[in-house]
mmCIF file of C-alpha atoms in Angstrom:
data_model
loop_
_atom_site.group_PDB
_atom_site.id
_atom_site.type_symbol
_atom_site.label_atom_id
_atom_site.label_comp_id
_atom_site.label_asym_id
_atom_site.label_seq_id
_atom_site.Cartn_x
_atom_site.Cartn_y
_atom_site.Cartn_z
ATOM 1 C CA MET M 15 -57.226 21.945 75.871
ATOM 2 C CA THR M 16 -56.645 18.785 73.820
ATOM 3 C CA THR M 17 -53.714 18.667 71.446
ATOM 4 C CA ALA M 18 -53.142 15.897 68.949
ATOM 5 C CA ASN M 19 -49.892 14.015 69.442
ATOM 6 C CA ALA M 20 -48.467 10.544 69.014
ATOM 7 C CA ARG M 21 -49.738 9.439 72.444
ATOM 8 C CA ASP M 22 -53.257 10.852 72.140
ATOM 9 C CA PRO M 23 -53.956 11.828 68.539
ATOM 10 C CA THR M 24 -57.396 13.370 69.103
ATOM 11 C CA PHE M 25 -58.882 16.401 67.368
ATOM 12 C CA SER M 26 -61.950 18.225 68.661
ATOM 13 C CA GLU M 27 -63.966 21.274 67.735
ATOM 14 C CA VAL M 28 -61.790 23.128 70.259
ATOM 15 C CA ASN M 29 -58.402 22.352 68.671
ATOM 16 C CA PHE M 30 -59.269 21.553 65.031
ATOM 17 C CA SER M 31 -58.611 25.033 63.664
ATOM 18 C CA ARG M 32 -55.285 25.358 65.459
ATOM 19 C CA ASP M 33 -54.000 21.794 65.047
ATOM 20 C CA VAL M 34 -55.353 21.012 61.572
ATOM 21 C CA LEU M 35 -56.278 24.108 59.588
ATOM 22 C CA LYS M 36 -53.402 26.289 60.822
ATOM 23 C CA SER M 37 -50.799 23.531 61.017
ATOM 24 C CA PRO M 38 -47.536 24.257 59.198
ATOM 25 C CA GLN M 39 -47.241 20.497 58.602
ATOM 26 C CA PRO M 40 -49.445 18.152 56.572
ATOM 27 C CA VAL M 41 -52.257 16.666 58.669
ATOM 28 C CA LEU M 42 -54.002 13.292 58.433
ATOM 29 C CA VAL M 43 -57.429 13.176 60.120
ATOM 30 C CA ASP M 44 -59.291 9.910 60.679
ATOM 31 C CA PHE M 45 -63.049 10.372 61.183
ATOM 32 C CA TRP M 46 -64.227 7.384 63.228
ATOM 33 C CA ALA M 47 -66.594 6.136 65.956
ATOM 34 C CA PRO M 48 -66.093 3.554 68.732
ATOM 35 C CA TRP M 49 -69.001 1.384 67.520
ATOM 36 C CA CYS M 50 -67.598 1.157 63.958
ATOM 37 C CA GLY M 51 -65.887 -2.204 63.325
ATOM 38 C CA PRO M 52 -63.846 -1.032 60.300
ATOM 39 C CA CYS M 53 -62.767 2.040 62.326
ATOM 40 C CA ARG M 54 -61.372 -0.234 65.034
ATOM 41 C CA VAL M 55 -59.508 -2.192 62.356
ATOM 42 C CA LEU M 56 -57.941 1.040 61.042
ATOM 43 C CA MET M 57 -57.079 2.443 64.490
ATOM 44 C CA PRO M 58 -53.683 0.672 64.888
ATOM 45 C CA THR M 59 -52.689 1.997 61.448
ATOM 46 C CA ILE M 60 -53.543 5.566 62.438
ATOM 47 C CA GLU M 61 -51.649 5.201 65.718
ATOM 48 C CA ALA M 62 -48.603 3.743 63.912
ATOM 49 C CA LEU M 63 -48.629 6.608 61.390
ATOM 50 C CA ALA M 64 -48.784 9.138 64.251
ATOM 51 C CA VAL M 65 -45.575 7.665 65.640
ATOM 52 C CA GLU M 66 -43.877 7.165 62.260
ATOM 53 C CA PHE M 67 -44.518 10.729 61.099
ATOM 54 C CA ASP M 68 -44.035 12.443 64.470
ATOM 55 C CA GLY M 69 -42.271 15.752 63.824
ATOM 56 C CA GLN M 70 -43.003 15.638 60.064
ATOM 57 C CA ALA M 71 -46.793 15.570 59.960
ATOM 58 C CA THR M 72 -49.690 15.662 62.383
ATOM 59 C CA VAL M 73 -51.825 12.525 62.553
ATOM 60 C CA GLY M 74 -55.016 12.316 64.555
ATOM 61 C CA LYS M 75 -58.631 11.351 64.724
ATOM 62 C CA VAL M 76 -62.089 12.841 65.204
ATOM 63 C CA ASN M 77 -64.808 10.858 66.954
ATOM 64 C CA VAL M 78 -67.867 11.683 64.827
ATOM 65 C CA ASP M 79 -70.234 10.956 67.732
ATOM 66 C CA ASP M 80 -68.472 13.496 69.940
ATOM 67 C CA HIS M 81 -67.941 16.065 67.157
ATOM 68 C CA PRO M 82 -70.800 15.765 64.641
ATOM 69 C CA HIS M 83 -70.339 19.359 63.463
ATOM 70 C CA LEU M 84 -66.829 18.579 62.202
ATOM 71 C CA ALA M 85 -68.100 15.471 60.411
ATOM 72 C CA ALA M 86 -70.913 17.477 58.808
ATOM 73 C CA GLN M 87 -68.590 20.336 57.877
ATOM 74 C CA TYR M 88 -66.423 17.937 55.857
ATOM 75 C CA GLY M 89 -69.298 15.920 54.395
ATOM 76 C CA ILE M 90 -68.406 12.690 56.183
ATOM 77 C CA ARG M 91 -71.067 10.144 55.206
ATOM 78 C CA SER M 92 -69.187 6.875 55.794
ATOM 79 C CA ILE M 93 -66.602 5.976 58.374
ATOM 80 C CA PRO M 94 -63.776 5.480 58.584
ATOM 81 C CA THR M 95 -62.947 8.418 56.336
ATOM 82 C CA VAL M 96 -59.417 9.801 56.281
ATOM 83 C CA LEU M 97 -58.854 13.370 55.114
ATOM 84 C CA LEU M 98 -55.401 14.725 54.327
ATOM 85 C CA PHE M 99 -54.888 18.455 54.829
ATOM 86 C CA GLN M 100 -52.139 20.704 53.481
ATOM 87 C CA GLU M 101 -52.132 24.410 54.371
ATOM 88 C CA GLY M 102 -55.643 24.145 55.806
ATOM 89 C CA GLN M 103 -57.188 22.549 52.719
ATOM 90 C CA VAL M 104 -58.356 18.971 52.119
ATOM 91 C CA VAL M 105 -56.040 17.626 49.427
ATOM 92 C CA ASP M 106 -56.862 13.908 49.508
ATOM 93 C CA GLN M 107 -59.206 11.431 51.146
ATOM 94 C CA THR M 108 -59.872 7.731 51.573
ATOM 95 C CA VAL M 109 -63.009 5.933 52.720
ATOM 96 C CA GLY M 110 -62.986 2.545 54.404
ATOM 97 C CA VAL M 111 -60.115 0.450 55.668
ATOM 98 C CA VAL M 112 -56.985 1.307 53.689
ATOM 99 C CA PRO M 113 -53.595 -0.427 54.029
ATOM 100 C CA LYS M 114 -51.011 1.447 56.086
ATOM 101 C CA GLN M 115 -48.676 1.590 53.082
ATOM 102 C CA VAL M 116 -51.267 3.529 51.037
ATOM 103 C CA LEU M 117 -51.820 6.128 53.761
ATOM 104 C CA ALA M 118 -48.077 6.352 54.460
ATOM 105 C CA GLU M 119 -47.352 7.011 50.768
ATOM 106 C CA LYS M 120 -49.991 9.747 50.608
ATOM 107 C CA LEU M 121 -48.641 11.360 53.765
ATOM 108 C CA ARG M 122 -45.017 10.995 52.618
ATOM 109 C CA ALA M 123 -45.868 12.798 49.379
ATOM 110 C CA LEU M 124 -47.375 15.697 51.337
ATOM 111 C CA VAL M 125 -44.366 15.852 53.652
ATOM 112 C CA SER M 126 -42.044 15.968 50.618
ATOM 113 C CA ALA M 127 -44.133 18.710 48.980
ATOM 114 C CA ALA M 128 -44.045 20.767 52.202
ATOM 115 C CA VAL M 129 -40.252 20.829 52.355
#
């Protein structure tokens, strides 16, 4: 069973409920695909956030080609799309390449609210 972590931050239909919806921590989910140029640009940011927020928040990604049902469930029409979850609910989102500082501030605010 796949679990999102700083080394392999991957969510799937198998672990999404447990690791995202039932997480006691805020969760950042990047919906992406390997063929998407902007997604590849954002990938180092997502990986850096996974390390920076390790232990405070869960950061991971969903490959929309591998998990189209998750993308459809959350209305993903453009990638990259980043959804931020708190207590199982989407509380914020971004579409396109966003600077690391913007995503870090959004995630930091959720971490502070969760304390």
